[in-house]
């Protein structure tokens, strides 16, 4: 089935036309505010006149809350449920609603499927899902760990066996390390722990988001007169590497400044690397060991320095890098050395493939694939 995968970001829409795993076309288009604008943008893709037009559209939605535990074909009821989830992800859901409304409202509508980043983590056990917070917050407010980057982790689980030439490792940690970053502990292909939580702010140090911090900071600042909106803005747009480095969130620029021995860039780099290494280290006992580590996302895939620093910190687990492959190799590859007890992989993040696969599954009514390792892919 030819599926147009649509991945809405904060300022643009990434669209990829896939036939199975093959990419037929891709475009990145700026986001316009109104639904009418969205329609214009989508027509401009000229997807209806393409030689091999899409037969269905799959759209990434960051948060599915408790309501959406699986991908779903979009209809007006789905849109109205999604609207109720707005308070959970005020920065992400409005754009998803705009895109989905535009796509389902078009005259020559194709079937549209919403694929949620949170759905991969529905296998989280209670110990991971439940925060040590009052019952009523969990029951009435839906305060629990949802986890994100599920489309990326889903694709790792599908592709890694091919690279290994065997079954998926039972004890695997994947780190999606881009501008946003999270880690996921995977036991037989199922998410059993992940670093992002109720929102995508928790866990690792990110481009402009802080990762784990003391929640006591917020009531203190609220009492001093900061508004919830001001806190949200600072936590989403002015924290993380940006705050540590003195205004730079782009990792390539941080690396340039490292070479100039800029002290703040060193601090930002070190704290980001430590947050990744400490999280992977913490997941090893949870999984009962570690067989493989996948680094993906813009930094995980492209920065040899970041990978090397993480592998050095994980030497106590028997991780050994292959400097040649890590520094000079390109593309999807193993970056750990022969003697490494953990195989480490740098993989290109392919959320579009998960979107296409899920869209085809939902529309074709096929069952989820069972992995050779015995785990059901979530
Ligand atoms: P997101 O999808 O979360 O916006 P990406 O996965 O595209 O982010 O990752 C963006 C990050 O990856 C940026 O910090 C960017 O600097 C970094 N990055 C991209 N290419 C490279 C590279 N060649 N070397 C180091 N960092 C890189």
mmCIF file with all atom_site columns, N, CA and C and ligand atoms in Angstrom, residues 14 176 178-180 249-252 255 297-299 302-303, ligand 1:
data_model
loop_
_atom_site.group_PDB
_atom_site.id
_atom_site.type_symbol
_atom_site.label_atom_id
_atom_site.label_alt_id
_atom_site.label_comp_id
_atom_site.label_asym_id
_atom_site.label_entity_id
_atom_site.label_seq_id
_atom_site.pdbx_PDB_ins_code
_atom_site.Cartn_x
_atom_site.Cartn_y
_atom_site.Cartn_z
_atom_site.occupancy
_atom_site.B_iso_or_equiv
_atom_site.pdbx_formal_charge
_atom_site.auth_seq_id
_atom_site.auth_comp_id
_atom_site.auth_asym_id
_atom_site.auth_atom_id
_atom_site.pdbx_PDB_model_num
ATOM   1  N N   . UNK A 1 14  ? 6.765  17.269 7.765  1.00 0.00 ? 14  UNK A N   1
ATOM   2  C CA  . UNK A 1 14  ? 7.592  16.373 6.962  1.00 0.00 ? 14  UNK A CA  1
ATOM   3  C C   . UNK A 1 14  ? 6.659  15.348 6.347  1.00 0.00 ? 14  UNK A C   1
ATOM   4  N N   . UNK A 1 176 ? 16.675 7.759  21.603 1.00 0.00 ? 176 UNK A N   1
ATOM   5  C CA  . UNK A 1 176 ? 16.369 8.687  20.511 1.00 0.00 ? 176 UNK A CA  1
ATOM   6  C C   . UNK A 1 176 ? 16.935 10.030 20.961 1.00 0.00 ? 176 UNK A C   1
ATOM   7  N N   . UNK A 1 178 ? 17.850 13.480 19.690 1.00 0.00 ? 178 UNK A N   1
ATOM   8  C CA  . UNK A 1 178 ? 17.815 14.563 18.715 1.00 0.00 ? 178 UNK A CA  1
ATOM   9  C C   . UNK A 1 178 ? 17.659 15.854 19.493 1.00 0.00 ? 178 UNK A C   1
ATOM   10 N N   . UNK A 1 179 ? 16.939 16.797 18.933 1.00 0.00 ? 179 UNK A N   1
ATOM   11 C CA  . UNK A 1 179 ? 16.648 18.016 19.657 1.00 0.00 ? 179 UNK A CA  1
ATOM   12 C C   . UNK A 1 179 ? 15.811 17.674 20.895 1.00 0.00 ? 179 UNK A C   1
ATOM   13 N N   . UNK A 1 180 ? 14.809 16.814 20.693 1.00 0.00 ? 180 UNK A N   1
ATOM   14 C CA  . UNK A 1 180 ? 14.136 16.161 21.814 1.00 0.00 ? 180 UNK A CA  1
ATOM   15 C C   . UNK A 1 180 ? 14.858 14.837 22.028 1.00 0.00 ? 180 UNK A C   1
ATOM   16 N N   . UNK A 1 249 ? 21.229 25.755 21.155 1.00 0.00 ? 249 UNK A N   1
ATOM   17 C CA  . UNK A 1 249 ? 20.608 24.441 21.336 1.00 0.00 ? 249 UNK A CA  1
ATOM   18 C C   . UNK A 1 249 ? 21.075 23.451 20.277 1.00 0.00 ? 249 UNK A C   1
ATOM   19 N N   . UNK A 1 250 ? 21.626 23.961 19.163 1.00 0.00 ? 250 UNK A N   1
ATOM   20 C CA  . UNK A 1 250 ? 22.035 23.082 18.063 1.00 0.00 ? 250 UNK A CA  1
ATOM   21 C C   . UNK A 1 250 ? 23.340 22.371 18.430 1.00 0.00 ? 250 UNK A C   1
ATOM   22 N N   . UNK A 1 251 ? 23.301 21.045 18.387 1.00 0.00 ? 251 UNK A N   1
ATOM   23 C CA  . UNK A 1 251 ? 24.447 20.268 18.851 1.00 0.00 ? 251 UNK A CA  1
ATOM   24 C C   . UNK A 1 251 ? 25.693 20.491 17.994 1.00 0.00 ? 251 UNK A C   1
ATOM   25 N N   . UNK A 1 252 ? 25.486 20.722 16.695 1.00 0.00 ? 252 UNK A N   1
ATOM   26 C CA  . UNK A 1 252 ? 26.651 20.965 15.824 1.00 0.00 ? 252 UNK A CA  1
ATOM   27 C C   . UNK A 1 252 ? 27.407 22.213 16.276 1.00 0.00 ? 252 UNK A C   1
ATOM   28 N N   . UNK A 1 255 ? 29.326 21.511 19.379 1.00 0.00 ? 255 UNK A N   1
ATOM   29 C CA  . UNK A 1 255 ? 30.575 20.799 19.061 1.00 0.00 ? 255 UNK A CA  1
ATOM   30 C C   . UNK A 1 255 ? 31.647 21.764 18.532 1.00 0.00 ? 255 UNK A C   1
ATOM   31 N N   . UNK A 1 297 ? 18.277 9.357  16.184 1.00 0.00 ? 297 UNK A N   1
ATOM   32 C CA  . UNK A 1 297 ? 17.982 10.791 16.288 1.00 0.00 ? 297 UNK A CA  1
ATOM   33 C C   . UNK A 1 297 ? 19.194 11.569 15.770 1.00 0.00 ? 297 UNK A C   1
ATOM   34 N N   . UNK A 1 298 ? 19.030 12.846 15.504 1.00 0.00 ? 298 UNK A N   1
ATOM   35 C CA  . UNK A 1 298 ? 20.079 13.656 14.875 1.00 0.00 ? 298 UNK A CA  1
ATOM   36 C C   . UNK A 1 298 ? 21.448 13.541 15.551 1.00 0.00 ? 298 UNK A C   1
ATOM   37 N N   . UNK A 1 299 ? 21.481 13.572 16.884 1.00 0.00 ? 299 UNK A N   1
ATOM   38 C CA  . UNK A 1 299 ? 22.763 13.500 17.598 1.00 0.00 ? 299 UNK A CA  1
ATOM   39 C C   . UNK A 1 299 ? 23.251 12.046 17.657 1.00 0.00 ? 299 UNK A C   1
ATOM   40 N N   . UNK A 1 302 ? 24.478 11.116 14.151 1.00 0.00 ? 302 UNK A N   1
ATOM   41 C CA  . UNK A 1 302 ? 25.531 11.863 13.461 1.00 0.00 ? 302 UNK A CA  1
ATOM   42 C C   . UNK A 1 302 ? 26.741 12.255 14.309 1.00 0.00 ? 302 UNK A C   1
ATOM   43 N N   . UNK A 1 303 ? 26.593 12.350 15.620 1.00 0.00 ? 303 UNK A N   1
ATOM   44 C CA  . UNK A 1 303 ? 27.725 12.893 16.390 1.00 0.00 ? 303 UNK A CA  1
ATOM   45 C C   . UNK A 1 303 ? 28.612 11.773 16.941 1.00 0.00 ? 303 UNK A C   1
HETATM 46 P P1  . LIG B 2 .   ? 14.189 16.658 16.292 1.00 0.00 ? 1   LIG B P1  1
HETATM 47 O O1  . LIG B 2 .   ? 13.587 15.711 15.286 1.00 0.00 ? 1   LIG B O1  1
HETATM 48 O O2  . LIG B 2 .   ? 14.008 16.260 17.726 1.00 0.00 ? 1   LIG B O2  1
HETATM 49 O O3  . LIG B 2 .   ? 13.906 18.119 16.039 1.00 0.00 ? 1   LIG B O3  1
HETATM 50 P P2  . LIG B 2 .   ? 16.701 15.751 15.139 1.00 0.00 ? 1   LIG B P2  1
HETATM 51 O O4  . LIG B 2 .   ? 16.575 14.305 15.378 1.00 0.00 ? 1   LIG B O4  1
HETATM 52 O O5  . LIG B 2 .   ? 16.586 16.276 13.752 1.00 0.00 ? 1   LIG B O5  1
HETATM 53 O O6  . LIG B 2 .   ? 15.774 16.584 16.111 1.00 0.00 ? 1   LIG B O6  1
HETATM 54 O O7  . LIG B 2 .   ? 18.136 16.192 15.741 1.00 0.00 ? 1   LIG B O7  1
HETATM 55 C C1  . LIG B 2 .   ? 18.533 17.524 15.740 1.00 0.00 ? 1   LIG B C1  1
HETATM 56 C C2  . LIG B 2 .   ? 19.855 17.617 16.498 1.00 0.00 ? 1   LIG B C2  1
HETATM 57 O O8  . LIG B 2 .   ? 20.826 16.775 15.856 1.00 0.00 ? 1   LIG B O8  1
HETATM 58 C C3  . LIG B 2 .   ? 20.416 19.030 16.512 1.00 0.00 ? 1   LIG B C3  1
HETATM 59 O O9  . LIG B 2 .   ? 20.917 19.356 17.788 1.00 0.00 ? 1   LIG B O9  1
HETATM 60 C C4  . LIG B 2 .   ? 21.544 18.939 15.507 1.00 0.00 ? 1   LIG B C4  1
HETATM 61 O O10 . LIG B 2 .   ? 22.566 19.841 15.778 1.00 0.00 ? 1   LIG B O10 1
HETATM 62 C C5  . LIG B 2 .   ? 22.023 17.510 15.720 1.00 0.00 ? 1   LIG B C5  1
HETATM 63 N N1  . LIG B 2 .   ? 22.795 17.067 14.556 1.00 0.00 ? 1   LIG B N1  1
HETATM 64 C C6  . LIG B 2 .   ? 22.371 16.911 13.293 1.00 0.00 ? 1   LIG B C6  1
HETATM 65 N N2  . LIG B 2 .   ? 23.404 16.567 12.471 1.00 0.00 ? 1   LIG B N2  1
HETATM 66 C C7  . LIG B 2 .   ? 24.500 16.533 13.254 1.00 0.00 ? 1   LIG B C7  1
HETATM 67 C C8  . LIG B 2 .   ? 25.886 16.254 13.020 1.00 0.00 ? 1   LIG B C8  1
HETATM 68 N N3  . LIG B 2 .   ? 26.332 15.958 11.801 1.00 0.00 ? 1   LIG B N3  1
HETATM 69 N N4  . LIG B 2 .   ? 26.727 16.295 14.075 1.00 0.00 ? 1   LIG B N4  1
HETATM 70 C C9  . LIG B 2 .   ? 26.279 16.589 15.316 1.00 0.00 ? 1   LIG B C9  1
HETATM 71 N N5  . LIG B 2 .   ? 24.997 16.871 15.594 1.00 0.00 ? 1   LIG B N5  1
HETATM 72 C C10 . LIG B 2 .   ? 24.116 16.845 14.597 1.00 0.00 ? 1   LIG B C10 1
#
